[in-house]
Every structure is written in structure tokens, then in C-alpha cells.
């Protein structure tokens, strides 16, 4: 005999009725009639069936149980909730958020007050305005600036803004001047200008760009800042040439072609050095992001320069004479601001790659003051002026081959005779024949052997700087009246001793110097040298 148990949702009386009916069925001699379930009954779930099987003699009062639960909830609500600050802080889109536990769940609360709502603005307009300004500032920063860059990047962008705005305004004015020059000339010059524009203006400009890039490719790495500033000056002068086209309309094609050649050379340098500049700011290998943000900055800043030029033209639209004279008035002012912005911006570019000039600055500080300067400190001393010329300091150092016209023959012979197979460089003195004064007429040459690595170059330059320190500290000076081959010259007498002492100093300190430079972020694996500095000699053991 099979039977089905049901539970009643209203009260527990039905449990007893159901149980009694089932007992009567079991003890009755006649088969009972099937009992139809009432609508108030529902099938017993697994948990309820287990509860009914083991506690069938106990009465369940669901109303009392619900009332007990409500009382417990009220007691829990009456107790004060304890909030916990969790040690997790999230920085996202310029906002600082922290996790909190309020007793019932996790909350993400802003710590910098960047949250903004319309209700807050109705309650306190000033606080809402400040919050809105912070939100807008954070959005602009995320739009223009990469997330992870070095600390000097923001200063670089400020000077870049100054440079690009005024440079763009000058280009707009120069373009207007060129259009005006075409209109001033006689009518037959317009078809000829259009026909020869590609060949003379764009064609010659691109050809000059290729020649310049192929000739000075290595200079972009070794003298990046100096070359970039020099080409920026060239670009500014090219705009001045374009402004002269209305004054000399018959020479329009010639002036436009010359200006375009200068612009193409400047553009070649800008594109070639842009990657190295962006890499100096990318602290987490996010070079692509830094380059992309740089393009956004350039477009926005150039558009502001275009707006500036348009505003100046609108202000003078009723006076054609002043509008024609406007480029000549603003050109010296805008050019000065443009070049000043470029110069200051390059000062905030801290390159970590090693060149001969940067390594010489580091070694001089190491020898004289006993510490290794950081890339930021070297950047302040790095020469950007394109009018830089060699030999301004006493005993200048040069890397390359011996100059047959400027060397000291006796000293060079003694130095070469002392060379051994394990030597990867040698050091010699040279004398400059030009110059009215004695200051800067003598220099030091570091000759590198084939197969020398970066460590050998660093050791040789460390020894050379130590030799220069010894020469400057001593009262020995070679007079012009003394022949280079004269062994009575005090420099020749003390040279071998100075070479030996400086060699020991370099070998003992080069590893320590390398470790300290690497710790400060210098890229010591490679030393970038120019084409003249890459000249090598071979050692032949007869």
C-alpha cells in the first residue's frame, strides 16, 4: 500500500489529522477509500520530509518561529554596525578609491572627493564646482598625458605647448604670405608656379631631406639635443624666408624651395629624434602610449596656434595694410618664444643613453667630487647651443685616430712602443696650431682598438679624464717655442709615469663606477659614438 504525505501551510493540526487517518487505514480490515488531497496541501520537500520523519510528535508553530526571527532581526539592527577600512586602495582615472566594510557589505569610497552628483551641487555650489573642476582636470590629464611617465614629463609638455602654439601661428601667417605673393605676381607666373611647384619646392625639399638624413644619421643619437635645437632654428628661419615671398614675388619659387628644403631637414631631425625623446619618458615600456599622447598634444596645440593666427587676422580684417605687415611684426616675437620653448623643453629631456659627452661629465664628477650624477643632473650641464665648438676647456678630450698635423711625434712614438697585445686603447697628446692664445691649444686623444667593448671605452675615458686632472693640477705647460720632439719638455718627461698611475686608477674604479651608474638608470651596455669616434686601429705584433 502506498501513501503520500502533504504539509499544510496554515497550522500543524492537519499533521495530526493526516497521521490519524493513516493509522486507521493500516488497522482497518476493509480497504479504505482513497483520500483526495485538499487544495491547501502541497508536496513535502526534502528538508521538510526529513524534519517530519524525525520530529513527527512535535508541533510546529510557524507563526511563533517567524515572530522570533523578526525579534532577532530587530535586535541585530539595534546594535551599532562596525565599519572597517580595508587595506586596498585603487587609483583609476585620476581618482583614489578605498574599500570599506560597513557591517553588511563592501563599499568603494572616494578619498579625493572626485564624486559628483546633482544633489551635491544643489546643496553646496562651491564644493560642487571644485569637484567638477577636479573631474574635468582628471579627464583632461587622461586625455593628454600617459598614465606612467617620469616626473619631468609635465614640464616638457608645458614648454611644448608654448613652442607648438606659436610655431603653428607662424606657419599659418607664412602660408598666407605665400598666397599673397602668388597673387601679386603677373598672371602668367601662376601657371608656371603650379607646374614647377612639385619639382622645385617639394621635390628638392624631399631630396635634401634624404641627403641630410643619410649624412648625419649617427649624429641624431650622439648629439640629439644640439642637432634638434639647431634644426629648430633652421625651421624658424625658413618661415622668415617664406614671409619674404610677398616682398620679392618674382623669386617666389626660389624662396619657397629654399624654405621647403630647410623645413624638410628640420622635419627629418624631428622624426628621427622623437623616438629617443619619448623613450626617455616611458618608465614602464609604454613607448606606444607616450607616442600616441604626443600626437594628440601636437594636434591640439597646433589647432590653438591656428586659432591665434585667425584671431589676429580677424582683428585686422578692415585694414589691409596692417594685415600685410602683421607677419613681419609678430615674426621676431613668436620666433623668440618658439625657440625659447624648444630650448627649455629639451632641458627637461633626461636621456639615459651614454655618449662621449655625457660619459665625460659623469666621470669628471666622479673624479672631482666622488659621486655619479643622475640623468637629470647631466641634462642640466649638457650643451644644447648649436654654436658649441671644440676646445673651449683646457685639455679637451677627443676619441678617434691621431691627427698627423696636430700630434706630438716623440710622445706618440713612445706611447705606441709601450703598447701590448692585451691593450685595447692608447692615449696620446695633440696640439692645435690655430688660435691666437695658448689656452685650449693642447688636447688629449683616445684611440680605440678594433674589438674593444663598451667597458674598454669607459676604462679608457676614465683614464683619460684622470690624466687631464693631473695635467691641470701640475704647473707643467708646454710652450709653443718647444718642439714636440724635444725630450726636455716637462710633459714628455712625466708622461709615462702619469700614464701608469692613471691606468691603475681606471682599472681599480671602473667596475664600481659602472655599478653606480647602472643603479641610477644609466644604460651602460652601449656607448653611442659618432662616425669619427668609431674609428679603430689594429694591433700588429711583429
Coordinates of N, CA and C in Angstrom, one line a residue, residues 296-438:
X296 N 48.5 63.5 -30.0 CA 47.3 64.2 -29.5 C 47.7 65.7 -29.1
X297 N 48.8 65.8 -28.3 CA 49.2 67.1 -27.9 C 49.6 68.0 -29.1
X298 N 50.3 67.4 -30.0 CA 50.7 68.2 -31.2 C 49.5 68.7 -32.0
X299 N 48.5 67.9 -32.2 CA 47.3 68.3 -33.0 C 46.6 69.4 -32.2
X300 N 46.3 69.2 -30.9 CA 45.6 70.2 -30.1 C 46.4 71.5 -30.0
X301 N 47.6 71.5 -29.8 CA 48.4 72.7 -29.7 C 48.5 73.4 -31.0
X302 N 48.7 72.7 -32.1 CA 48.7 73.3 -33.4 C 47.4 74.0 -33.7
X303 N 46.3 73.4 -33.4 CA 45.0 74.0 -33.6 C 44.8 75.3 -32.8
X304 N 45.4 75.3 -31.6 CA 45.3 76.6 -30.8 C 46.1 77.6 -31.5
X305 N 47.3 77.3 -32.1 CA 48.1 78.2 -32.9 C 47.3 78.7 -34.1
X306 N 46.6 77.8 -34.7 CA 45.8 78.3 -35.9 C 44.7 79.3 -35.4
X307 N 44.1 79.0 -34.3 CA 43.1 79.9 -33.7 C 43.7 81.3 -33.4
X308 N 44.9 81.3 -32.9 CA 45.6 82.5 -32.6 C 45.8 83.3 -33.8
X309 N 46.3 82.7 -34.9 CA 46.5 83.4 -36.1 C 45.2 83.9 -36.7
X310 N 44.2 83.1 -36.6 CA 42.9 83.5 -37.2 C 42.3 84.7 -36.4
X311 N 42.5 84.8 -35.1 CA 42.0 85.9 -34.3 C 42.8 87.2 -34.7
X312 N 44.1 87.1 -34.9 CA 44.9 88.2 -35.3 C 44.4 88.8 -36.7
X313 N 44.1 87.8 -37.6 CA 43.7 88.3 -38.9 C 42.3 88.9 -38.8
X314 N 41.4 88.4 -38.0 CA 40.1 88.9 -37.9 C 40.1 90.3 -37.3
X315 N 41.0 90.5 -36.3 CA 41.1 91.8 -35.7 C 41.6 92.9 -36.7
X316 N 42.4 92.5 -37.7 CA 42.9 93.5 -38.7 C 42.3 93.3 -40.1
X317 N 41.1 92.7 -40.1 CA 40.5 92.4 -41.5 C 40.1 93.7 -42.2
X318 N 39.8 94.8 -41.4 CA 39.4 96.0 -42.1 C 40.5 96.9 -42.5
X319 N 41.7 96.5 -42.2 CA 42.9 97.3 -42.6 C 43.9 96.4 -43.3
X320 N 43.9 96.4 -44.6 CA 44.7 95.6 -45.4 C 46.2 95.9 -45.2
X321 N 46.6 97.1 -45.0 CA 48.0 97.4 -44.8 C 48.5 96.8 -43.5
X322 N 47.8 96.9 -42.4 CA 48.2 96.3 -41.2 C 48.2 94.8 -41.2
X323 N 47.2 94.3 -42.0 CA 47.2 92.8 -42.1 C 48.4 92.3 -42.9
X324 N 48.8 93.1 -43.9 CA 50.0 92.6 -44.6 C 51.3 92.8 -43.8
X325 N 51.3 93.8 -42.9 CA 52.5 94.0 -42.1 C 52.5 93.1 -40.8
X326 N 51.4 92.5 -40.5 CA 51.3 91.7 -39.3 C 52.4 90.6 -39.2
X327 N 52.6 89.8 -40.3 CA 53.7 88.7 -40.1 C 55.0 89.3 -39.8
X328 N 55.4 90.4 -40.3 CA 56.7 91.0 -40.0 C 56.8 91.5 -38.6
X329 N 55.7 91.9 -38.0 CA 55.7 92.4 -36.7 C 55.7 91.3 -35.6
X330 N 54.9 90.2 -35.9 CA 54.9 89.2 -34.9 C 56.0 88.1 -35.1
X331 N 56.6 88.1 -36.3 CA 57.6 87.1 -36.5 C 58.8 87.1 -35.5
X332 N 59.4 88.2 -35.2 CA 60.5 88.1 -34.2 C 60.0 87.7 -32.8
X333 N 58.8 88.1 -32.4 CA 58.3 87.8 -31.1 C 57.9 86.3 -31.0
X334 N 57.2 85.9 -32.0 CA 56.7 84.5 -32.0 C 57.9 83.5 -32.1
X335 N 58.9 83.9 -32.9 CA 60.1 83.0 -33.1 C 60.9 82.9 -31.9
X336 N 61.0 84.0 -31.2 CA 61.8 84.0 -29.9 C 61.1 83.1 -28.9
X337 N 59.8 83.3 -28.8 CA 59.0 82.4 -27.8 C 59.1 81.0 -28.2
X338 N 59.0 80.7 -29.5 CA 59.1 79.3 -30.0 C 60.4 78.7 -29.7
X339 N 61.5 79.4 -30.0 CA 62.8 78.8 -29.7 C 63.1 78.7 -28.3
X340 N 62.6 79.6 -27.5 CA 62.8 79.5 -26.0 C 62.0 78.3 -25.5
X341 N 60.8 78.1 -26.0 CA 60.1 76.9 -25.5 C 60.8 75.6 -25.9
X342 N 61.4 75.5 -27.1 CA 62.1 74.3 -27.5 C 63.3 74.1 -26.6
X343 N 64.1 75.2 -26.4 CA 65.3 75.1 -25.5 C 65.0 74.6 -24.1
X344 N 63.9 75.2 -23.5 CA 63.6 74.8 -22.2 C 63.0 73.4 -22.1
X345 N 62.3 73.0 -23.2 CA 61.7 71.7 -23.3 C 62.8 70.6 -23.4
X346 N 63.8 70.9 -24.1 CA 65.0 69.9 -24.3 C 65.7 69.8 -23.0
X347 N 65.7 70.9 -22.1 CA 66.4 70.8 -20.8 C 65.7 69.8 -19.9
X348 N 64.4 69.5 -20.1 CA 63.7 68.6 -19.3 C 63.6 67.2 -20.0
X349 N 64.4 67.0 -21.0 CA 64.5 65.6 -21.6 C 65.8 65.0 -21.0
X350 N 65.6 64.0 -20.2 CA 66.7 63.4 -19.5 C 67.0 62.0 -20.2
X351 N 68.0 62.0 -21.0 CA 68.3 60.8 -21.8 C 69.2 59.9 -20.9
X352 N 68.9 58.6 -20.9 CA 69.7 57.7 -20.1 C 70.8 57.0 -20.9
X353 N 70.8 57.2 -22.3 CA 71.9 56.6 -23.1 C 73.2 57.4 -22.9
X354 N 74.3 56.6 -23.1 CA 75.6 57.2 -22.8 C 76.2 57.6 -24.2
X355 N 76.7 58.8 -24.2 CA 77.6 59.3 -25.3 C 78.9 59.7 -24.7
X356 N 79.8 60.1 -25.6 CA 81.1 60.6 -25.1 C 81.0 61.8 -24.2
X357 N 80.1 62.7 -24.6 CA 80.0 64.0 -23.8 C 79.3 63.7 -22.4
X358 N 78.3 62.9 -22.4 CA 77.6 62.6 -21.1 C 78.5 61.7 -20.2
X359 N 79.2 60.8 -20.8 CA 80.1 60.0 -20.0 C 81.3 60.8 -19.5
X360 N 81.7 61.8 -20.2 CA 82.8 62.7 -19.7 C 82.3 63.5 -18.6
X361 N 81.1 64.0 -18.6 CA 80.5 64.8 -17.5 C 80.4 63.9 -16.2
X362 N 80.0 62.6 -16.4 CA 79.8 61.7 -15.3 C 81.2 61.4 -14.7
X363 N 82.2 61.1 -15.5 CA 83.5 60.8 -15.0 C 84.2 61.9 -14.3
X364 N 84.0 63.1 -14.8 CA 84.6 64.3 -14.2 C 84.0 64.5 -12.8
X365 N 82.6 64.3 -12.7 CA 82.0 64.4 -11.3 C 82.5 63.3 -10.4
X366 N 82.7 62.1 -10.9 CA 83.2 61.0 -10.2 C 84.6 61.2 -9.6
X367 N 85.5 61.8 -10.5 CA 86.9 62.0 -10.1 C 87.0 63.2 -9.1
X368 N 86.3 64.3 -9.4 CA 86.5 65.5 -8.6 C 85.6 65.5 -7.4
X369 N 84.4 65.0 -7.4 CA 83.5 65.1 -6.3 C 83.1 63.8 -5.7
X370 N 83.5 62.7 -6.3 CA 83.3 61.4 -5.7 C 81.9 60.8 -5.8
X371 N 81.1 61.3 -6.7 CA 79.7 60.8 -6.9 C 79.4 60.7 -8.3
X372 N 78.3 59.9 -8.6 CA 77.8 59.8 -10.0 C 76.6 60.6 -10.2
X373 N 76.5 61.6 -11.1 CA 75.3 62.4 -11.3 C 74.2 61.6 -12.0
X374 N 73.0 62.0 -11.7 CA 71.8 61.3 -12.3 C 71.6 61.9 -13.7
X375 N 70.8 61.2 -14.5 CA 70.5 61.8 -15.8 C 69.9 63.2 -15.8
X376 N 69.2 63.6 -14.8 CA 68.6 64.9 -14.7 C 69.7 65.9 -14.4
X377 N 70.7 65.6 -13.6 CA 71.8 66.5 -13.3 C 72.7 66.6 -14.6
X378 N 72.9 65.6 -15.3 CA 73.8 65.7 -16.5 C 73.0 66.5 -17.6
X379 N 71.7 66.4 -17.6 CA 70.9 67.1 -18.6 C 71.1 68.6 -18.4
X380 N 71.2 69.1 -17.1 CA 71.4 70.5 -16.9 C 72.7 71.0 -17.4
X381 N 73.7 70.1 -17.4 CA 75.1 70.6 -17.8 C 75.3 70.3 -19.3
X382 N 74.4 69.5 -19.9 CA 74.6 69.1 -21.3 C 74.4 70.4 -22.2
X383 N 75.3 70.5 -23.1 CA 75.3 71.7 -24.0 C 74.3 71.5 -25.1
X384 N 73.4 72.4 -25.3 CA 72.4 72.4 -26.3 C 72.7 73.4 -27.4
X385 N 73.5 74.4 -27.1 CA 73.7 75.5 -28.0 C 74.4 75.0 -29.3
X386 N 73.8 75.3 -30.5 CA 74.4 74.8 -31.7 C 75.7 75.5 -32.1
X387 N 76.0 76.6 -31.4 CA 77.2 77.3 -31.7 C 78.4 76.7 -30.9
X388 N 78.2 75.6 -30.2 CA 79.2 74.9 -29.5 C 80.4 74.6 -30.4
X389 N 81.6 74.8 -29.9 CA 82.8 74.5 -30.7 C 83.8 73.8 -29.8
X390 N 84.6 73.0 -30.3 CA 85.5 72.2 -29.6 C 86.7 73.0 -29.1
X391 N 87.2 72.6 -27.9 CA 88.4 73.3 -27.4 C 88.2 74.5 -26.5
X392 N 87.0 74.6 -26.0 CA 86.7 75.7 -25.1 C 87.4 75.5 -23.7
X393 N 87.4 74.2 -23.3 CA 88.0 73.9 -22.0 C 89.5 73.6 -22.2
X394 N 90.2 73.5 -21.1 CA 91.6 73.2 -21.1 C 91.8 71.7 -21.3
X395 N 92.7 71.3 -22.1 CA 93.0 69.9 -22.4 C 91.7 69.1 -22.8
X396 N 91.1 69.5 -23.9 CA 89.9 68.8 -24.4 C 90.2 67.4 -24.8
X397 N 89.2 66.5 -24.6 CA 89.4 65.1 -24.9 C 88.7 64.7 -26.2
X398 N 89.4 64.0 -27.1 CA 88.8 63.6 -28.3 C 89.0 62.1 -28.5
X399 N 88.0 61.4 -29.0 CA 88.1 60.0 -29.4 C 88.2 59.8 -30.9
X400 N 89.2 59.1 -31.3 CA 89.4 58.9 -32.7 C 90.8 58.5 -33.0
X401 N 91.2 58.8 -34.3 CA 92.6 58.5 -34.7 C 93.5 59.7 -34.5
X402 N 94.8 59.5 -34.6 CA 95.7 60.6 -34.4 C 95.7 61.5 -35.6
X403 N 95.8 62.8 -35.4 CA 95.9 63.8 -36.4 C 97.3 64.0 -36.7
X404 N 97.8 63.7 -37.9 CA 99.2 63.8 -38.3 C 99.7 65.2 -38.2
X405 N 98.8 66.2 -38.4 CA 99.3 67.5 -38.3 C 99.3 68.1 -36.9
X406 N 98.6 67.5 -36.0 CA 98.5 68.1 -34.7 C 99.1 67.3 -33.6
X407 N 99.7 66.1 -33.9 CA 100.2 65.3 -32.9 C 101.6 65.7 -32.4
X408 N 102.0 65.1 -31.3 CA 103.4 65.3 -30.8 C 104.1 64.1 -31.2
X409 N 105.0 64.1 -32.2 CA 105.6 62.9 -32.8 C 106.4 62.0 -31.7
X410 N 107.2 62.7 -30.9 CA 108.0 62.0 -30.0 C 107.1 61.2 -28.9
X411 N 106.2 61.9 -28.4 CA 105.2 61.3 -27.5 C 104.4 60.2 -28.1
X412 N 104.0 60.4 -29.3 CA 103.2 59.3 -30.0 C 104.0 58.1 -30.2
X413 N 105.3 58.3 -30.6 CA 106.2 57.1 -30.8 C 106.4 56.4 -29.5
X414 N 106.7 57.1 -28.4 CA 106.9 56.4 -27.1 C 105.6 55.7 -26.6
X415 N 104.5 56.3 -26.8 CA 103.2 55.6 -26.4 C 102.9 54.4 -27.2
X416 N 103.2 54.4 -28.5 CA 102.9 53.2 -29.4 C 103.9 52.1 -29.1
X417 N 105.1 52.4 -28.7 CA 106.1 51.4 -28.4 C 105.8 50.7 -27.1
X418 N 105.1 51.3 -26.2 CA 104.7 50.7 -25.0 C 103.4 49.9 -25.0
X419 N 102.8 49.8 -26.2 CA 101.5 49.0 -26.3 C 101.8 47.5 -26.2
X420 N 100.8 46.8 -25.7 CA 100.9 45.4 -25.5 C 99.7 44.7 -26.2
X421 N 99.7 43.5 -26.3 CA 98.6 42.8 -27.0 C 97.3 42.8 -26.3
X422 N 97.4 42.9 -24.9 CA 96.1 43.0 -24.1 C 95.6 44.4 -24.0
X423 N 96.2 45.4 -24.6 CA 95.7 46.8 -24.5 C 94.7 47.0 -25.6
X424 N 93.6 47.6 -25.3 CA 92.5 47.9 -26.3 C 92.4 49.3 -26.6
X425 N 93.3 50.1 -26.1 CA 93.3 51.6 -26.4 C 94.7 52.1 -26.0
X426 N 95.0 53.3 -26.5 CA 96.1 54.1 -26.1 C 95.8 55.5 -26.1
X427 N 96.5 56.3 -25.3 CA 96.2 57.7 -25.1 C 97.4 58.5 -25.5
X428 N 97.2 59.6 -26.2 CA 98.3 60.5 -26.7 C 97.9 61.9 -26.6
X429 N 98.9 62.8 -26.6 CA 98.6 64.3 -26.6 C 98.6 64.8 -28.0
X430 N 97.9 65.9 -28.3 CA 97.9 66.5 -29.6 C 97.9 68.0 -29.3
X431 N 98.4 68.8 -30.3 CA 98.5 70.2 -30.2 C 97.8 70.9 -31.4
X432 N 96.9 71.9 -31.1 CA 96.2 72.6 -32.1 C 97.1 73.8 -32.6
X433 N 97.2 73.9 -33.9 CA 98.1 75.0 -34.4 C 97.3 76.3 -34.6
X434 N 96.0 76.3 -34.6 CA 95.2 77.5 -34.8 C 94.9 78.1 -33.4
X435 N 94.6 79.4 -33.4 CA 94.2 80.1 -32.2 C 95.3 81.0 -31.7
X436 N 95.0 82.3 -31.4 CA 96.0 83.3 -31.0 C 96.5 83.1 -29.6
X437 N 95.7 82.4 -28.7 CA 96.1 82.2 -27.3 C 96.6 80.8 -27.1
X438 N 97.2 80.6 -25.9 CA 97.7 79.3 -25.6 C 96.6 78.4 -25.0

